[in-house]
Tab-separated table of C-alpha atoms in Angstrom:
chain	number	residue	atom	x	y	z
A	667	UNK	CA	31.290	9.393	-23.073
A	668	UNK	CA	33.527	6.456	-24.011
A	669	UNK	CA	32.432	2.856	-23.563
A	670	UNK	CA	35.815	1.938	-22.103
A	671	UNK	CA	35.371	4.622	-19.433
A	672	UNK	CA	31.873	3.366	-18.620
A	673	UNK	CA	33.198	-0.190	-18.385
A	674	UNK	CA	35.927	0.847	-15.940
A	675	UNK	CA	33.408	2.715	-13.788
A	676	UNK	CA	31.103	-0.315	-13.732
A	677	UNK	CA	34.003	-2.531	-12.647
A	678	UNK	CA	34.870	0.021	-9.958
A	679	UNK	CA	31.304	-0.109	-8.616
A	680	UNK	CA	31.247	-3.912	-8.662
A	681	UNK	CA	34.483	-3.875	-6.659
A	682	UNK	CA	32.750	-1.601	-4.116
A	683	UNK	CA	29.926	-4.187	-3.934
A	684	UNK	CA	32.523	-6.882	-3.256
A	685	UNK	CA	34.053	-4.896	-0.421
A	686	UNK	CA	30.675	-3.730	0.943
A	687	UNK	CA	28.073	-6.378	0.095
A	688	UNK	CA	25.450	-4.380	2.040
A	689	UNK	CA	24.480	-2.787	-1.292
A	690	UNK	CA	23.201	-6.174	-2.489
A	691	UNK	CA	22.327	-7.990	0.721
A	692	UNK	CA	20.158	-5.196	2.193
A	693	UNK	CA	17.750	-4.883	-0.794
A	694	UNK	CA	17.451	-8.663	-1.109
A	695	UNK	CA	16.818	-9.128	2.615
A	696	UNK	CA	14.291	-6.282	2.817
A	697	UNK	CA	12.307	-7.410	-0.231
A	698	UNK	CA	12.362	-11.058	0.866
A	699	UNK	CA	11.147	-10.176	4.364
A	700	UNK	CA	8.438	-7.805	3.104
A	701	UNK	CA	7.243	-10.326	0.504
A	702	UNK	CA	6.875	-13.058	3.101
A	703	UNK	CA	5.343	-10.655	5.620
A	704	UNK	CA	2.703	-9.086	3.383
A	705	UNK	CA	1.764	-12.209	1.438
A	706	UNK	CA	1.355	-14.327	4.579
A	707	UNK	CA	-0.079	-11.676	6.907
A	708	UNK	CA	-2.755	-10.879	4.323
A	709	UNK	CA	-2.863	-14.422	2.962
A	710	UNK	CA	-6.506	-15.002	3.909
A	711	UNK	CA	-7.575	-11.952	1.918
A	712	UNK	CA	-9.778	-10.578	4.705
A	713	UNK	CA	-9.380	-10.584	8.501
A	714	UNK	CA	-11.465	-13.224	10.241
A	715	UNK	CA	-12.805	-13.898	13.732
A	716	UNK	CA	-12.840	-10.236	14.741
A	717	UNK	CA	-13.734	-10.069	18.460
A	718	UNK	CA	-17.220	-8.549	18.808
A	719	UNK	CA	-18.618	-8.090	22.296
A	720	UNK	CA	-22.364	-8.686	22.735
A	721	UNK	CA	-24.451	-7.716	25.766
A	722	UNK	CA	-27.863	-9.398	25.439
A	723	UNK	CA	-30.197	-7.811	27.978
A	724	UNK	CA	-33.286	-9.256	26.262
A	725	UNK	CA	-32.322	-12.948	26.088
A	726	UNK	CA	-35.269	-13.718	23.805
A	727	UNK	CA	-35.382	-16.229	20.964
A	728	UNK	CA	-34.860	-13.450	18.408
A	729	UNK	CA	-31.873	-11.925	20.222
A	730	UNK	CA	-30.282	-15.342	20.821
A	731	UNK	CA	-30.725	-16.224	17.162
A	732	UNK	CA	-29.136	-12.882	16.194
A	733	UNK	CA	-26.099	-13.632	18.362
A	734	UNK	CA	-25.760	-17.165	16.922
A	735	UNK	CA	-25.950	-15.889	13.349
A	736	UNK	CA	-23.402	-13.151	14.080
A	737	UNK	CA	-21.004	-15.695	15.578
A	738	UNK	CA	-21.422	-17.927	12.506
A	739	UNK	CA	-20.123	-15.267	10.097
A	740	UNK	CA	-16.532	-15.444	8.873
A	741	UNK	CA	-15.625	-11.945	10.031
A	742	UNK	CA	-17.034	-11.984	13.555
A	743	UNK	CA	-16.334	-13.958	16.699
A	744	UNK	CA	-18.863	-13.203	19.426
A	745	UNK	CA	-17.721	-12.729	23.023
A	746	UNK	CA	-20.689	-12.588	25.407
A	747	UNK	CA	-20.803	-10.248	28.389
A	748	UNK	CA	-23.234	-10.010	31.294
A	749	UNK	CA	-22.870	-6.242	31.661
A	750	UNK	CA	-22.032	-3.367	29.379
A	751	UNK	CA	-19.355	-2.126	31.803
A	752	UNK	CA	-17.296	-5.329	31.309
A	753	UNK	CA	-17.562	-5.059	27.537
A	754	UNK	CA	-16.626	-1.389	27.655
A	755	UNK	CA	-13.523	-2.094	29.733
A	756	UNK	CA	-12.341	-4.749	27.290
A	757	UNK	CA	-13.001	-2.451	24.356
A	758	UNK	CA	-10.998	0.343	25.961
A	759	UNK	CA	-8.066	-2.024	26.480
A	760	UNK	CA	-8.141	-3.044	22.808
A	761	UNK	CA	-9.553	-6.561	23.207
A	762	UNK	CA	-12.674	-5.842	21.128
A	763	UNK	CA	-13.248	-4.237	17.745
A	764	UNK	CA	-16.896	-3.419	18.570
A	765	UNK	CA	-19.641	-3.888	21.153
A	766	UNK	CA	-23.310	-4.579	20.425
A	767	UNK	CA	-25.862	-3.791	23.145
A	768	UNK	CA	-29.251	-5.498	22.763
A	769	UNK	CA	-31.782	-3.715	25.047
A	770	UNK	CA	-34.318	-5.470	27.229
A	771	UNK	CA	-37.748	-5.741	25.610
A	772	UNK	CA	-36.105	-5.963	22.190
A	773	UNK	CA	-38.289	-8.843	20.949
A	774	UNK	CA	-41.566	-7.438	22.262
A	775	UNK	CA	-40.885	-3.993	20.805
A	776	UNK	CA	-39.950	-5.612	17.509
A	777	UNK	CA	-43.180	-7.625	17.337
A	778	UNK	CA	-45.212	-4.522	18.219
A	779	UNK	CA	-43.474	-2.388	15.547
A	780	UNK	CA	-42.079	-0.001	18.167
A	781	UNK	CA	-38.644	0.158	16.499
A	782	UNK	CA	-36.286	-1.024	19.271
A	783	UNK	CA	-32.839	0.566	19.340
A	784	UNK	CA	-29.800	-1.686	19.144
A	785	UNK	CA	-26.704	0.269	20.176
A	786	UNK	CA	-23.353	-0.413	18.522
A	787	UNK	CA	-19.958	0.910	19.666
A	788	UNK	CA	-17.057	0.764	17.196
A	789	UNK	CA	-13.389	0.814	18.232
A	790	UNK	CA	-11.947	3.529	15.983
A	791	UNK	CA	-8.368	2.653	16.944
A	792	UNK	CA	-8.616	-0.396	14.676
A	793	UNK	CA	-9.622	1.217	11.397
A	794	UNK	CA	-9.917	-1.945	9.301
A	795	UNK	CA	-11.184	-4.174	12.115
A	796	UNK	CA	-13.700	-1.597	13.300
A	797	UNK	CA	-15.012	-0.945	9.781
A	798	UNK	CA	-15.365	-4.657	9.007
A	799	UNK	CA	-17.080	-5.474	12.306
A	800	UNK	CA	-19.484	-2.556	11.706
A	801	UNK	CA	-20.253	-3.965	8.269
A	802	UNK	CA	-20.805	-7.436	9.751
A	803	UNK	CA	-23.127	-6.122	12.472
A	804	UNK	CA	-25.096	-3.967	10.040
A	805	UNK	CA	-25.584	-6.918	7.686
A	806	UNK	CA	-26.875	-9.149	10.479
A	807	UNK	CA	-29.221	-6.406	11.771
A	808	UNK	CA	-30.713	-6.001	8.294
A	809	UNK	CA	-31.133	-9.754	7.930
A	810	UNK	CA	-32.802	-9.993	11.353
A	811	UNK	CA	-35.117	-7.126	10.483
A	812	UNK	CA	-36.006	-8.797	7.207
A	813	UNK	CA	-36.726	-12.103	8.941
A	814	UNK	CA	-39.119	-10.430	11.387
A	815	UNK	CA	-40.889	-8.567	8.582
A	816	UNK	CA	-41.237	-11.842	6.693
A	817	UNK	CA	-42.943	-13.463	9.688
A	818	UNK	CA	-45.346	-10.515	9.967
A	819	UNK	CA	-46.196	-10.655	6.260
A	820	UNK	CA	-46.719	-14.411	6.404
A	821	UNK	CA	-49.085	-13.935	9.348
A	822	UNK	CA	-51.054	-11.425	7.284
A	823	UNK	CA	-51.331	-13.901	4.419
A	824	UNK	CA	-49.190	-12.024	1.896
A	825	UNK	CA	-48.213	-14.332	-1.026
A	826	UNK	CA	-44.537	-15.261	-1.332
A	827	UNK	CA	-44.394	-13.767	-4.848
A	828	UNK	CA	-45.234	-10.314	-3.427
A	829	UNK	CA	-43.219	-10.716	-0.254
A	830	UNK	CA	-39.792	-10.424	-1.901
A	831	UNK	CA	-40.662	-7.115	-3.497
A	832	UNK	CA	-41.877	-5.720	-0.185
A	833	UNK	CA	-38.880	-6.933	1.788
A	834	UNK	CA	-36.313	-5.872	-0.813
A	835	UNK	CA	-37.854	-3.413	-3.276
A	836	UNK	CA	-34.462	-2.710	-4.938
A	837	UNK	CA	-32.196	-5.636	-5.854
A	838	UNK	CA	-28.531	-4.631	-5.971
A	839	UNK	CA	-26.259	-6.274	-8.546
A	840	UNK	CA	-22.652	-5.697	-7.424
A	841	UNK	CA	-19.617	-6.270	-9.677
A	842	UNK	CA	-16.262	-5.948	-7.853
A	843	UNK	CA	-13.991	-5.215	-10.793
A	844	UNK	CA	-10.436	-6.462	-10.435
A	845	UNK	CA	-10.931	-7.796	-6.909
A	846	UNK	CA	-14.045	-10.008	-6.845
A	847	UNK	CA	-13.148	-11.603	-3.503
A	848	UNK	CA	-12.526	-8.240	-1.782
A	849	UNK	CA	-9.042	-9.462	-0.884
A	850	UNK	CA	-6.858	-7.052	1.050
A	851	UNK	CA	-3.891	-9.095	-0.135
A	852	UNK	CA	-4.549	-8.351	-3.798
A	853	UNK	CA	-5.310	-4.695	-3.053
A	854	UNK	CA	-2.438	-3.857	-0.703
A	855	UNK	CA	0.429	-6.257	-1.453
A	856	UNK	CA	0.400	-5.419	-5.170
A	857	UNK	CA	1.267	-1.817	-4.220
A	858	UNK	CA	3.120	-2.173	-0.924
A	859	UNK	CA	5.855	-4.367	-2.439
A	860	UNK	CA	6.609	-1.960	-5.333
A	861	UNK	CA	6.417	0.888	-2.805
A	862	UNK	CA	8.952	-0.877	-0.608
A	863	UNK	CA	11.201	-1.422	-3.631
A	864	UNK	CA	10.960	2.283	-4.482
A	865	UNK	CA	12.052	3.145	-0.942
A	866	UNK	CA	14.968	0.693	-1.133
A	867	UNK	CA	16.125	2.110	-4.480
A	868	UNK	CA	16.032	5.705	-3.265
A	869	UNK	CA	17.823	5.037	0.028
A	870	UNK	CA	20.479	2.691	-1.405
A	871	UNK	CA	21.341	5.050	-4.270
A	872	UNK	CA	21.450	8.109	-2.011
A	873	UNK	CA	23.821	6.202	0.268
A	874	UNK	CA	25.926	4.954	-2.673
A	875	UNK	CA	26.268	8.454	-4.133
A	876	UNK	CA	26.609	10.131	-0.744
A	877	UNK	CA	29.402	7.871	0.481
A	878	UNK	CA	31.573	9.132	-2.389
A	879	UNK	CA	31.458	12.471	-0.548
A	880	UNK	CA	31.536	10.956	2.921
A	881	UNK	CA	34.719	8.952	2.287
A	882	UNK	CA	36.321	11.507	-0.044
A	883	UNK	CA	36.429	9.212	-3.089
A	884	UNK	CA	34.355	11.445	-5.351
A	885	UNK	CA	37.450	13.140	-6.886
A	886	UNK	CA	38.764	9.743	-7.910
A	887	UNK	CA	35.359	8.988	-9.463
A	888	UNK	CA	35.416	12.254	-11.422
A	889	UNK	CA	38.977	11.636	-12.611
A	890	UNK	CA	38.064	8.169	-13.920
A	891	UNK	CA	35.023	9.653	-15.678
A	892	UNK	CA	37.150	12.331	-17.431
A	893	UNK	CA	35.496	15.099	-15.411
A	894	UNK	CA	31.993	14.322	-16.711
A	895	UNK	CA	29.310	14.001	-14.018
A	896	UNK	CA	26.958	12.326	-16.498
A	897	UNK	CA	29.571	9.683	-17.328
A	898	UNK	CA	30.225	9.176	-13.621
A	899	UNK	CA	26.515	8.666	-12.888
A	900	UNK	CA	25.962	6.345	-15.843
A	901	UNK	CA	28.890	4.135	-14.872
A	902	UNK	CA	27.849	4.106	-11.225
A	903	UNK	CA	24.135	3.498	-11.834
A	904	UNK	CA	24.289	0.764	-14.483
A	905	UNK	CA	24.906	-2.079	-11.973
A	906	UNK	CA	22.162	-0.766	-9.685
A	907	UNK	CA	19.727	-0.398	-12.589
A	908	UNK	CA	20.275	-3.988	-13.695
A	909	UNK	CA	20.060	-5.299	-10.135
A	910	UNK	CA	16.915	-3.363	-9.163
A	911	UNK	CA	15.238	-4.132	-12.492
A	912	UNK	CA	15.752	-7.871	-11.970
A	913	UNK	CA	14.473	-7.516	-8.404
A	914	UNK	CA	11.405	-5.631	-9.651
A	915	UNK	CA	10.678	-8.224	-12.334
A	916	UNK	CA	10.862	-10.909	-9.662
A	917	UNK	CA	8.252	-8.981	-7.637
A	918	UNK	CA	5.907	-8.841	-10.654
A	919	UNK	CA	6.326	-12.568	-11.326
A	920	UNK	CA	5.747	-13.302	-7.646
A	921	UNK	CA	2.492	-11.322	-7.567
A	922	UNK	CA	0.872	-12.125	-10.899
A	923	UNK	CA	2.308	-15.556	-11.701
A	924	UNK	CA	3.187	-17.419	-8.525
A	925	UNK	CA	0.507	-15.845	-6.291
A	926	UNK	CA	-2.033	-15.712	-9.164
A	927	UNK	CA	-3.229	-12.184	-8.447
A	928	UNK	CA	-5.945	-11.350	-11.009
A	929	UNK	CA	-4.712	-9.397	-14.028
A	930	UNK	CA	-6.837	-8.430	-17.014
A	931	UNK	CA	-3.870	-7.246	-19.100
A	932	UNK	CA	-0.436	-8.734	-19.637
A	933	UNK	CA	2.446	-9.449	-17.287
A	934	UNK	CA	4.817	-7.933	-19.852
A	935	UNK	CA	3.167	-4.521	-19.530
A	936	UNK	CA	3.414	-4.707	-15.739
A	937	UNK	CA	7.129	-5.426	-16.109
A	938	UNK	CA	7.369	-2.275	-18.225
A	939	UNK	CA	5.583	-0.447	-15.416
A	940	UNK	CA	8.161	-1.758	-12.944
A	941	UNK	CA	11.055	-0.757	-15.228
A	942	UNK	CA	9.707	2.791	-15.414
A	943	UNK	CA	9.323	2.841	-11.615
A	944	UNK	CA	12.976	1.818	-11.230
A	945	UNK	CA	14.133	4.607	-13.567
A	946	UNK	CA	11.925	7.205	-11.861
A	947	UNK	CA	13.062	6.136	-8.378
A	948	UNK	CA	16.726	6.368	-9.390
A	949	UNK	CA	16.086	9.832	-10.784
A	950	UNK	CA	14.524	10.878	-7.464
A	951	UNK	CA	17.593	9.598	-5.606
A	952	UNK	CA	19.963	11.550	-7.867
A	953	UNK	CA	17.809	14.672	-7.481
A	954	UNK	CA	17.811	14.446	-3.675
A	955	UNK	CA	21.559	13.882	-3.304
A	956	UNK	CA	22.192	16.710	-5.798
A	957	UNK	CA	19.870	19.020	-3.879
A	958	UNK	CA	21.506	18.199	-0.510
A	959	UNK	CA	25.024	16.758	-1.082
A	960	UNK	CA	25.282	15.644	2.550
A	961	UNK	CA	24.736	11.933	3.030
A	962	UNK	CA	22.838	11.926	6.332
A	963	UNK	CA	20.544	14.828	5.373
A	964	UNK	CA	19.835	13.368	1.942
A	965	UNK	CA	19.013	9.988	3.498
A	966	UNK	CA	16.557	11.659	5.884
A	967	UNK	CA	14.848	13.496	3.023
A	968	UNK	CA	14.776	10.310	0.938
A	969	UNK	CA	13.179	8.371	3.794
A	970	UNK	CA	10.501	11.046	4.264
A	971	UNK	CA	9.824	11.121	0.514
A	972	UNK	CA	9.516	7.318	0.339
A	973	UNK	CA	7.202	7.001	3.331
A	974	UNK	CA	4.983	9.846	2.137
A	975	UNK	CA	4.644	8.188	-1.252
A	976	UNK	CA	2.983	5.163	0.377
A	977	UNK	CA	0.418	7.441	2.001
A	978	UNK	CA	-0.146	9.760	-0.951
A	979	UNK	CA	-0.362	7.194	-3.742
A	980	UNK	CA	-4.119	6.703	-3.431
A	981	UNK	CA	-4.497	2.938	-3.121
A	982	UNK	CA	-5.523	3.216	0.552
A	983	UNK	CA	-7.151	6.663	0.564
A	984	UNK	CA	-8.396	7.955	-2.819
A	985	UNK	CA	-6.836	11.231	-3.877
A	986	UNK	CA	-10.294	12.612	-4.644
A	987	UNK	CA	-11.300	12.548	-0.950
A	988	UNK	CA	-8.081	14.135	0.317
A	989	UNK	CA	-8.185	17.822	1.330
A	990	UNK	CA	-8.207	19.926	-1.822
A	991	UNK	CA	-4.877	21.530	-0.929
A	992	UNK	CA	-3.260	18.048	-0.849
A	993	UNK	CA	-4.691	16.631	-4.068
A	994	UNK	CA	-1.865	17.958	-6.258
A	995	UNK	CA	0.963	16.447	-4.209
A	996	UNK	CA	0.481	12.737	-5.064
A	997	UNK	CA	1.626	13.406	-8.654
A	998	UNK	CA	5.085	14.246	-7.275
A	999	UNK	CA	5.653	10.583	-6.383
A	1000	UNK	CA	6.569	7.883	-8.957
A	1001	UNK	CA	4.541	5.300	-7.036
A	1002	UNK	CA	1.354	7.267	-7.783
A	1003	UNK	CA	1.879	6.858	-11.516
A	1004	UNK	CA	2.892	3.222	-11.084
A	1005	UNK	CA	-0.442	2.673	-9.308
A	1006	UNK	CA	-2.486	4.435	-12.028
A	1007	UNK	CA	-0.623	2.408	-14.675
A	1008	UNK	CA	-1.398	-0.746	-12.689
A	1009	UNK	CA	-5.116	0.108	-12.434
A	1010	UNK	CA	-5.427	0.469	-16.202
A	1011	UNK	CA	-3.491	-2.709	-16.941
A	1012	UNK	CA	-4.531	-5.035	-14.117
A	1013	UNK	CA	-8.188	-4.079	-13.703
A	1014	UNK	CA	-9.204	-2.996	-17.192
A	1015	UNK	CA	-6.536	-4.466	-19.465
A	1016	UNK	CA	-6.676	-1.248	-21.489
A	1017	UNK	CA	-3.108	-1.529	-22.774
A	1018	UNK	CA	-1.113	1.396	-24.173
A	1019	UNK	CA	-4.201	3.554	-24.666
A	1020	UNK	CA	-4.935	3.452	-20.932
A	1021	UNK	CA	-1.519	4.028	-19.385
A	1022	UNK	CA	0.624	5.955	-21.879
A	1023	UNK	CA	0.195	9.193	-19.923
A	1024	UNK	CA	1.435	7.554	-16.711
A	1025	UNK	CA	4.430	6.178	-18.602
A	1026	UNK	CA	5.283	9.710	-19.754
A	1027	UNK	CA	4.908	10.994	-16.192
A	1028	UNK	CA	7.424	8.446	-14.910
A	1029	UNK	CA	9.844	9.269	-17.733
A	1030	UNK	CA	9.446	12.961	-16.849
A	1031	UNK	CA	10.966	12.265	-13.412
A	1032	UNK	CA	14.309	11.801	-15.198
A	1033	UNK	CA	14.428	15.478	-16.269
A	1034	UNK	CA	14.744	17.417	-12.930
A	1035	UNK	CA	18.066	15.770	-11.863
A	1036	UNK	CA	19.808	17.318	-14.896
A	1037	UNK	CA	19.071	20.789	-13.507
A	1038	UNK	CA	21.051	20.057	-10.328
A	1039	UNK	CA	23.902	17.988	-11.802
A	1040	UNK	CA	26.300	20.996	-11.819
A	1041	UNK	CA	25.730	21.290	-8.075
A	1042	UNK	CA	26.569	17.604	-7.549
A	1043	UNK	CA	29.624	17.897	-9.807
A	1044	UNK	CA	30.889	20.863	-7.815
A	1045	UNK	CA	30.414	18.954	-4.564
A	1046	UNK	CA	32.243	15.892	-5.976
A	1047	UNK	CA	35.212	17.921	-7.137
A	1048	UNK	CA	35.566	20.516	-4.370
A	1049	UNK	CA	34.484	18.290	-1.449
A	1050	UNK	CA	33.269	21.460	0.253
A	1051	UNK	CA	30.280	19.869	2.006
A	1052	UNK	CA	30.265	18.312	5.505
A	1053	UNK	CA	31.168	14.630	5.467
A	1054	UNK	CA	29.575	13.706	8.809
């Protein structure tokens, strides 16, 4: 592997970029759009003013106060209905995240300790909105129940010092490590943007390597690399590695410096995490195109692999609660190990002792492509695979 040969291959690839700037423009446009989309769409941290339908059949002072307090919360925006049928119709058409039905006689049953039933309907089509509105309603119901119990205890002459222990016998001290504001932006954007970059890397490299077969230029590439597939790949991938690494570093600076996402460790270690993700993603692209040296089929497999990695990583649904048969699959995706590295560095600041195993996992992704390189070399030289 001569340096002069590598230099000539790099210049050849840069000339391809000049003739087809899509290799540079597409990643920049996709990452810019996704950065603006995620960071502005989730800019408030949590959704607000979720439409909650309320049917108050009691219309008592307690029920009216409950509705006012629910409407005053940040998450909920109360929409009043005269009948349950109207609220149900709007919920079925997607206008409401939940419906709360307050029965008639609610206040009198409450005062007489007859345990009135307040019915809540959650719109399961909106997973996040439905879950948050359920949480908001449950909090307000507990507060209303506590307020009524307080009035009863005061009427019985219970001292205030004893009242708190009776109303709330267990005091919960919650510490939200790494995300004290429960911000969806900090939880999702910090993983969705690297996940998007992984997808871009895999698809762009599969296309770049596959078009050598598609346009019949792979023999020229092998001739300029002295018949060495490793030399050909090194010369072809160096410009992409530099470009995607710089793009990844920009993502890390955007998240943890400009957007001030909380980080207990160092930005330098997160940049190392991104560098390893770039290497692992490139290795996955080489493996896929070597496994299926047909551009359109390899692109389809790469797209499926990239999309699945977003679902299987574990930052939205923990791996531990997945079906047992699926729990081994997430480790096949580089983004999973990027996420575990990020957890140790961002949340706990544990440094090398916390994430060295994940770093080794991502480096291990660079081994499988070597097994299939003879297959890719044969395809490049013989051009015996379909081009279309």
